[in-house]
Tab-separated table of C-alpha atoms in Angstrom:
chain	number	residue	atom	x	y	z
A	1	MET	CA	-43.668	25.516	-3.799
A	2	LYS	CA	-46.914	26.656	-2.213
A	3	LEU	CA	-45.301	30.005	-1.559
A	4	SER	CA	-44.637	30.463	-5.294
A	5	ILE	CA	-48.267	29.687	-6.116
A	6	ILE	CA	-49.453	32.246	-3.593
A	7	TYR	CA	-47.326	34.884	-5.292
A	8	LEU	CA	-48.645	33.861	-8.682
A	9	VAL	CA	-52.311	34.328	-7.727
A	10	PRO	CA	-52.139	38.168	-7.399
A	11	LEU	CA	-50.373	38.288	-10.716
A	12	LEU	CA	-53.235	36.404	-12.303
A	13	PHE	CA	-55.757	38.896	-10.935
A	14	ILE	CA	-53.776	41.777	-12.387
A	15	PHE	CA	-54.278	40.398	-15.864
A	16	ALA	CA	-57.788	39.058	-15.270
A	17	PHE	CA	-59.516	42.218	-16.534
A	18	SER	CA	-58.056	41.702	-20.016
A	19	LEU	CA	-58.727	37.954	-20.391
A	20	SER	CA	-61.770	36.403	-21.838
A	21	ALA	CA	-63.966	34.123	-19.752
A	22	THR	CA	-62.894	31.083	-21.765
A	23	ASP	CA	-59.202	31.721	-21.189
A	24	LEU	CA	-59.738	32.280	-17.491
A	25	ASP	CA	-61.672	29.051	-17.171
A	26	HIS	CA	-58.925	27.201	-18.943
A	27	LEU	CA	-56.235	28.750	-16.726
A	28	GLU	CA	-58.272	28.064	-13.609
A	29	ASN	CA	-58.692	24.452	-14.663
A	30	ARG	CA	-54.901	24.084	-15.128
A	31	ILE	CA	-54.237	25.591	-11.708
A	32	ASP	CA	-56.757	23.209	-10.157
A	33	GLN	CA	-54.885	20.296	-11.726
A	34	MET	CA	-51.623	21.566	-10.277
A	35	LEU	CA	-53.101	21.895	-6.779
A	36	GLU	CA	-54.682	18.466	-7.012
A	37	ARG	CA	-51.314	16.870	-7.855
A	38	LEU	CA	-49.672	18.742	-5.000
A	39	ASN	CA	-52.269	17.353	-2.607
A	40	LYS	CA	-51.597	13.818	-3.882
A	41	VAL	CA	-47.908	14.223	-3.306
A	42	GLU	CA	-48.469	15.508	0.232
A	43	ASN	CA	-50.938	12.739	1.109
A	44	SER	CA	-48.890	9.896	-0.448
A	45	LYS	CA	-48.189	7.083	2.013
A	46	THR	CA	-44.894	6.193	0.373
A	47	THR	CA	-43.396	9.568	1.114
A	48	PRO	CA	-40.815	9.249	3.909
A	49	PRO	CA	-41.261	11.454	6.915
A	50	SER	CA	-39.708	14.801	6.358
A	51	PRO	CA	-36.864	15.765	8.672
A	52	PRO	CA	-37.489	18.406	11.274
A	53	VAL	CA	-37.511	21.817	9.713
A	54	THR	CA	-35.725	24.580	11.428
A	55	PRO	CA	-38.004	27.573	11.669
A	56	ILE	CA	-36.941	30.411	9.446
A	57	MET	CA	-36.831	33.783	11.033
A	58	LYS	CA	-38.655	36.585	9.427
A	59	GLU	CA	-35.487	38.252	8.319
A	60	GLU	CA	-34.361	34.970	6.685
A	61	LEU	CA	-37.370	34.590	4.333
A	62	PRO	CA	-36.280	34.494	0.710
A	63	SER	CA	-37.110	37.479	-1.357
A	64	VAL	CA	-39.204	37.051	-4.511
A	65	ASP	CA	-38.609	39.282	-7.480
A	66	PHE	CA	-41.727	39.725	-9.590
A	67	PRO	CA	-41.302	40.513	-13.226
A	68	PRO	CA	-41.908	44.170	-14.005
A	69	LEU	CA	-45.434	45.084	-14.999
A	70	PRO	CA	-45.971	45.818	-18.641
A	71	PRO	CA	-46.143	49.490	-19.618
A	72	PRO	CA	-49.552	51.152	-19.899
A	73	ILE	CA	-51.513	49.945	-22.899
A	74	THR	CA	-52.431	52.694	-25.299
A	75	ASN	CA	-54.760	50.776	-27.542
A	76	ARG	CA	-56.834	47.576	-27.511
A	77	SER	CA	-54.830	45.646	-30.084
A	78	SER	CA	-51.503	46.175	-28.366
A	79	GLU	CA	-53.174	45.274	-25.034
A	80	GLU	CA	-54.443	41.981	-26.410
A	81	THR	CA	-51.048	41.175	-27.895
A	82	GLU	CA	-49.184	41.783	-24.643
A	83	THR	CA	-51.805	39.894	-22.623
A	84	SER	CA	-51.589	36.955	-24.998
A	85	LYS	CA	-47.792	36.815	-24.592
A	86	THR	CA	-48.070	36.973	-20.813
A	87	PHE	CA	-50.740	34.300	-20.800
A	88	ASN	CA	-48.649	31.998	-23.013
A	89	ARG	CA	-45.618	32.490	-20.806
A	90	LEU	CA	-47.651	31.758	-17.699
A	91	GLU	CA	-49.190	28.689	-19.281
A	92	SER	CA	-45.787	27.317	-20.284
A	93	ARG	CA	-44.528	27.714	-16.717
A	94	ILE	CA	-47.595	25.874	-15.401
A	95	ASP	CA	-47.011	23.067	-17.932
A	96	GLU	CA	-43.416	22.768	-16.748
A	97	LEU	CA	-44.575	22.651	-13.162
A	98	LEU	CA	-47.104	19.899	-13.967
A	99	GLN	CA	-44.418	17.850	-15.709
A	100	ARG	CA	-42.187	18.104	-12.661
A	101	LEU	CA	-45.069	16.882	-10.488
A	102	GLU	CA	-45.601	13.728	-12.619
A	103	LEU	CA	-44.869	11.307	-9.767
A	104	THR	CA	-46.133	7.704	-9.989
A	105	GLN	CA	-46.236	4.818	-7.531
A	106	ASN	CA	-43.286	3.147	-9.259
A	107	THR	CA	-40.997	6.142	-9.316
A	108	ALA	CA	-41.840	7.532	-5.888
A	109	PRO	CA	-39.150	6.711	-3.333
A	110	ALA	CA	-40.294	3.964	-1.007
A	111	TYR	CA	-40.209	4.722	2.628
A	112	GLN	CA	-37.937	2.449	4.593
A	113	PRO	CA	-38.198	2.749	8.320
A	114	SER	CA	-34.896	3.198	10.049
A	115	PRO	CA	-33.767	0.233	12.167
A	116	GLU	CA	-34.474	0.421	15.804
A	117	LEU	CA	-31.525	1.569	17.785
A	118	GLN	CA	-30.329	-1.025	20.266
A	119	PRO	CA	-29.743	0.244	23.739
A	120	GLU	CA	-26.096	0.665	24.462
A	121	GLN	CA	-24.643	-2.277	26.244
A	122	SER	CA	-23.516	-1.483	29.682
A	123	LEU	CA	-19.793	-1.715	30.168
A	124	GLU	CA	-18.457	-3.276	33.297
A	125	GLU	CA	-16.507	-0.716	35.164
A	126	LEU	CA	-12.897	-1.706	35.739
A	127	PRO	CA	-11.414	-1.202	39.163
A	128	THR	CA	-9.069	1.680	39.569
A	129	VAL	CA	-5.612	0.722	40.761
A	130	ASP	CA	-3.206	3.230	42.195
A	131	LEU	CA	0.262	2.148	41.064
A	132	GLU	CA	1.962	4.307	43.682
A	133	THR	CA	0.080	3.107	46.775
A	134	ASP	CA	-0.804	-0.492	45.881
A	135	PRO	CA	2.346	-2.653	46.354
A	136	SER	CA	0.537	-5.819	45.204
A	137	VAL	CA	0.728	-4.582	41.615
A	138	TYR	CA	4.444	-5.300	41.515
A	139	SER	CA	4.081	-8.808	42.981
A	140	ARG	CA	1.394	-10.076	40.637
A	141	THR	CA	2.172	-12.748	38.086
A	142	TYR	CA	0.380	-13.290	34.812
A	143	SER	CA	0.198	-16.338	32.601
A	144	LEU	CA	-0.949	-17.001	29.073
A	145	PRO	CA	-4.291	-18.731	28.477
A	146	GLU	CA	-4.130	-22.516	28.442
A	147	ASP	CA	-4.949	-22.606	24.745
A	148	SER	CA	-1.842	-20.591	23.876
A	149	SER	CA	0.546	-22.293	26.289
A	150	PRO	CA	4.014	-22.861	24.785
A	151	GLN	CA	3.703	-26.501	25.854
A	152	ASP	CA	0.952	-26.984	23.268
A	153	ILE	CA	3.243	-25.902	20.431
A	154	LYS	CA	4.789	-29.000	18.852
A	155	VAL	CA	8.287	-28.412	17.543
A	156	PRO	CA	9.444	-30.869	14.868
A	157	SER	CA	11.737	-33.355	16.563
A	158	LEU	CA	15.336	-33.630	15.360
A	159	PRO	CA	16.823	-37.030	14.480
A	160	LYS	CA	17.879	-38.926	17.584
A	161	ASN	CA	20.133	-41.389	15.770
A	162	ARG	CA	23.105	-40.751	13.513
A	163	PHE	CA	25.105	-43.151	11.384
A	164	ASN	CA	28.518	-41.916	10.128
A	165	PHE	CA	31.106	-43.164	7.671
A	166	TYR	CA	34.648	-41.736	7.635
A	167	ILE	CA	37.932	-42.172	5.793
A	168	GLY	CA	41.261	-40.406	6.183
A	169	LEU	CA	45.024	-40.346	5.986
A	170	SER	CA	46.835	-42.146	8.811
A	171	ILE	CA	50.346	-41.051	9.835
A	172	PRO	CA	51.929	-43.532	12.289
A	173	ASN	CA	54.618	-42.371	14.718
A	174	ASP	CA	57.783	-44.410	15.298
A	175	SER	CA	57.884	-47.254	17.764
A	176	THR	CA	60.459	-49.762	19.061
A	177	PHE	CA	60.904	-53.465	18.435
A	178	SER	CA	62.299	-55.590	21.284
A	179	GLU	CA	64.542	-58.417	20.016
A	180	SER	CA	67.892	-58.783	21.800
A	181	GLY	CA	67.636	-55.069	22.547
A	182	ASN	CA	65.383	-52.185	21.569
A	183	HIS	CA	65.539	-51.195	17.926
A	184	ASN	CA	63.898	-48.154	16.356
A	185	LEU	CA	61.002	-49.144	14.116
A	186	GLU	CA	59.653	-46.775	11.463
A	187	PHE	CA	56.440	-47.022	9.458
A	188	GLY	CA	55.076	-45.531	6.267
A	189	ASN	CA	51.866	-43.517	5.915
A	190	GLY	CA	48.646	-45.447	5.514
A	191	PHE	CA	44.914	-44.870	5.701
A	192	GLU	CA	42.018	-45.549	8.011
A	193	ILE	CA	38.376	-46.299	7.304
A	194	GLY	CA	35.534	-46.695	9.770
A	195	ILE	CA	31.860	-46.463	10.697
A	196	GLU	CA	30.163	-45.268	13.887
A	197	TYR	CA	26.718	-44.973	15.415
A	198	ASN	CA	25.729	-42.095	17.728
A	199	ARG	CA	22.681	-41.597	19.923
A	200	MET	CA	21.880	-37.879	20.084
A	201	PHE	CA	20.426	-35.925	23.040
A	202	GLU	CA	18.628	-32.597	23.235
A	203	ASP	CA	21.737	-30.713	24.402
A	204	GLU	CA	23.592	-31.997	21.271
A	205	SER	CA	25.706	-34.404	23.265
A	206	TYR	CA	25.892	-38.030	22.163
A	207	ILE	CA	27.210	-41.491	22.955
A	208	GLY	CA	27.953	-44.216	20.479
A	209	ALA	CA	30.081	-47.054	19.235
A	210	PHE	CA	32.607	-47.420	16.441
A	211	ILE	CA	34.705	-49.880	14.501
A	212	GLU	CA	37.616	-48.885	12.282
A	213	GLY	CA	40.657	-50.278	10.544
A	214	LYS	CA	44.172	-48.832	9.988
A	215	PHE	CA	46.484	-50.130	7.282
A	216	PHE	CA	50.174	-49.166	6.926
A	217	ASP	CA	53.586	-50.676	6.032
A	218	THR	CA	56.849	-51.232	7.877
A	219	GLU	CA	59.648	-49.139	6.310
A	220	SER	CA	62.805	-49.573	8.390
A	221	LEU	CA	64.227	-51.315	11.426
A	222	ALA	CA	67.331	-49.907	13.122
A	223	GLY	CA	68.010	-47.772	10.060
A	224	ASN	CA	67.757	-50.658	7.610
A	225	THR	CA	65.065	-50.910	4.963
A	226	GLU	CA	62.361	-53.259	6.015
A	227	LYS	CA	59.116	-54.651	4.706
A	228	GLY	CA	55.913	-55.743	6.353
A	229	ASP	CA	52.161	-55.289	6.200
A	230	ASN	CA	50.566	-53.995	9.387
A	231	ARG	CA	46.985	-53.464	10.412
A	232	LEU	CA	44.966	-52.425	13.436
A	233	VAL	CA	41.307	-53.096	14.013
A	234	ASN	CA	39.922	-50.773	16.702
A	235	LEU	CA	36.461	-50.967	18.263
A	236	GLY	CA	34.987	-49.240	21.273
A	237	PHE	CA	32.679	-46.543	22.626
A	238	THR	CA	32.505	-42.800	21.981
A	239	LEU	CA	31.343	-39.802	23.970
A	240	GLY	CA	30.966	-36.490	22.173
A	241	GLN	CA	29.476	-33.014	22.089
A	242	ASP	CA	28.485	-30.737	19.198
A	243	TRP	CA	28.834	-26.967	19.684
A	244	SER	CA	26.564	-25.156	17.232
A	245	PHE	CA	27.681	-21.848	15.744
A	246	SER	CA	24.550	-21.610	13.567
A	247	GLU	CA	22.002	-23.861	11.933
A	248	LEU	CA	24.597	-24.832	9.294
A	249	LEU	CA	27.890	-24.964	11.222
A	250	ALA	CA	29.046	-26.708	14.403
A	251	LEU	CA	32.219	-27.756	16.200
A	252	LYS	CA	32.481	-31.477	16.909
A	253	THR	CA	34.487	-32.841	19.857
A	254	GLN	CA	34.770	-36.527	20.682
A	255	ALA	CA	36.710	-38.984	22.849
A	256	SER	CA	36.701	-42.765	22.656
A	257	ILE	CA	38.155	-45.828	24.319
A	258	GLY	CA	38.212	-49.441	23.272
A	259	THR	CA	40.259	-52.415	22.198
A	260	SER	CA	42.817	-52.686	19.397
A	261	ILE	CA	43.464	-55.923	17.587
A	262	THR	CA	47.003	-55.531	16.240
A	263	HIS	CA	48.956	-57.382	13.589
A	264	TYR	CA	52.610	-56.466	12.778
A	265	GLU	CA	55.064	-57.970	10.306
A	266	ILE	CA	58.886	-57.568	10.053
A	267	GLU	CA	60.185	-59.551	7.109
A	268	SER	CA	63.906	-59.628	8.035
A	269	GLU	CA	63.086	-60.922	11.528
A	270	ASN	CA	60.466	-63.365	10.304
A	271	TYR	CA	58.145	-61.635	12.708
A	272	SER	CA	54.373	-61.849	12.180
A	273	GLN	CA	52.348	-61.560	15.337
A	274	SER	CA	48.825	-60.491	16.425
A	275	ASP	CA	47.871	-59.252	19.851
A	276	LEU	CA	45.323	-57.243	21.848
A	277	ALA	CA	45.964	-53.734	23.157
A	278	PHE	CA	44.178	-50.842	24.768
A	279	HIS	CA	43.038	-48.096	22.355
A	280	TYR	CA	42.137	-44.425	22.912
A	281	SER	CA	41.464	-41.418	20.650
A	282	PHE	CA	40.611	-37.713	20.730
A	283	LEU	CA	38.902	-35.999	17.797
A	284	ILE	CA	37.988	-32.464	16.830
A	285	GLY	CA	36.159	-31.507	13.659
A	286	LEU	CA	34.211	-28.816	11.825
A	287	GLU	CA	30.727	-30.031	10.955
A	288	PHE	CA	28.561	-28.770	8.084
A	289	ARG	CA	24.841	-29.454	8.363
A	290	TRP	CA	23.256	-29.563	4.922
A	291	ASN	CA	19.828	-30.230	6.469
A	292	GLU	CA	18.442	-31.772	9.633
A	293	PHE	CA	19.166	-35.319	8.357
A	294	TRP	CA	22.508	-35.008	6.567
A	295	GLN	CA	25.811	-33.606	7.794
A	296	SER	CA	29.484	-33.790	6.843
A	297	SER	CA	32.679	-32.810	8.627
A	298	VAL	CA	36.456	-32.554	8.308
A	299	TYR	CA	38.360	-33.755	11.345
A	300	TYR	CA	41.719	-34.274	13.014
A	301	GLU	CA	42.195	-37.297	15.309
A	302	LEU	CA	44.989	-38.297	17.639
A	303	ASP	CA	44.869	-41.907	18.788
A	304	GLY	CA	47.154	-44.580	20.106
A	305	ARG	CA	47.463	-48.104	21.447
A	306	SER	CA	49.351	-49.731	24.262
A	307	ALA	CA	52.252	-52.129	23.742
A	308	ALA	CA	51.465	-55.349	21.905
A	309	ASP	CA	53.780	-58.330	22.142
A	310	ARG	CA	57.281	-57.052	21.097
A	311	ILE	CA	56.013	-53.808	19.574
A	312	ASP	CA	56.082	-50.894	21.983
A	313	TYR	CA	53.472	-48.138	22.423
A	314	GLN	CA	52.521	-46.354	19.202
A	315	SER	CA	50.431	-43.244	18.335
A	316	PHE	CA	48.844	-42.021	15.112
A	317	HIS	CA	47.680	-38.775	13.505
A	318	GLN	CA	44.634	-38.847	11.252
A	319	ILE	CA	43.149	-36.215	8.947
A	320	GLY	CA	39.950	-37.180	7.189
A	321	ILE	CA	36.391	-36.464	6.141
A	322	GLU	CA	33.164	-37.819	7.583
A	323	THR	CA	29.575	-37.853	6.398
A	324	GLY	CA	26.440	-39.162	8.058
A	325	ILE	CA	22.670	-39.339	8.045
A	326	GLY	CA	20.189	-38.869	10.852
A	327	PHE	CA	17.092	-40.949	11.460
């Protein structure tokens, strides 16, 4: 900006010979105002420090094109007219410059000192390990922090107790009746119904107890039609294992032993007798787990009892459904 003013001063002297003293005083006064405002801007305390200026080489200085000088004046009136136009143009440029320099305390950008730079924190140098020559690298063990140990993660516990109810079709096999000789004894299909309690373990094995009843009729004795109501009440202990295929499906295997309270009737022989016998069973089923507390299954069971009074050994086939809840 100062450079432009310096170039303007010679131009003012060129036209000074044709200006009146009053006009020159007025122009000089305006220039003084411009310089005074420039000094205020330079000396302002709110002006932020200027960044370092890269020195400009001589060949890099900007060139200034001065407007061409007016042609030679032939008479006084034309000289005054041209001088007046030049003066007005110069005055308008000075007015524009003064308007651009109208900086106040409120509009001047406040200087904000830059925050002090913190010294860089020293980084602890890590030891250099040669993987090829240091055999201890391959024998080192690493562990997770104590806070993230897997032992601290609590997994929701599964139900440890299960109570089941089951019902199914019972198909009794033939047996023999001993009365003055062995006679073939046939029975009709019946049904069974029972309940059981199981105590579950983490490996999905379990132990438990059960009580069930079987109900079926006598159909024939030695080829002759026969009647009689028969029932078995079995109770004992179970040992089983679930084999999970997924979270929803598992294979159930179970074995049990216990006591059978038998009661058989043969109407033609006036036979009605109760007795105790040994009971066993083997079961396999497909279990559906609706959620962690409720499951159902379809099963096949083969069971039997030892001889009771005059009735020989007898076995049964069962096909049924089971449902249970965990708690």
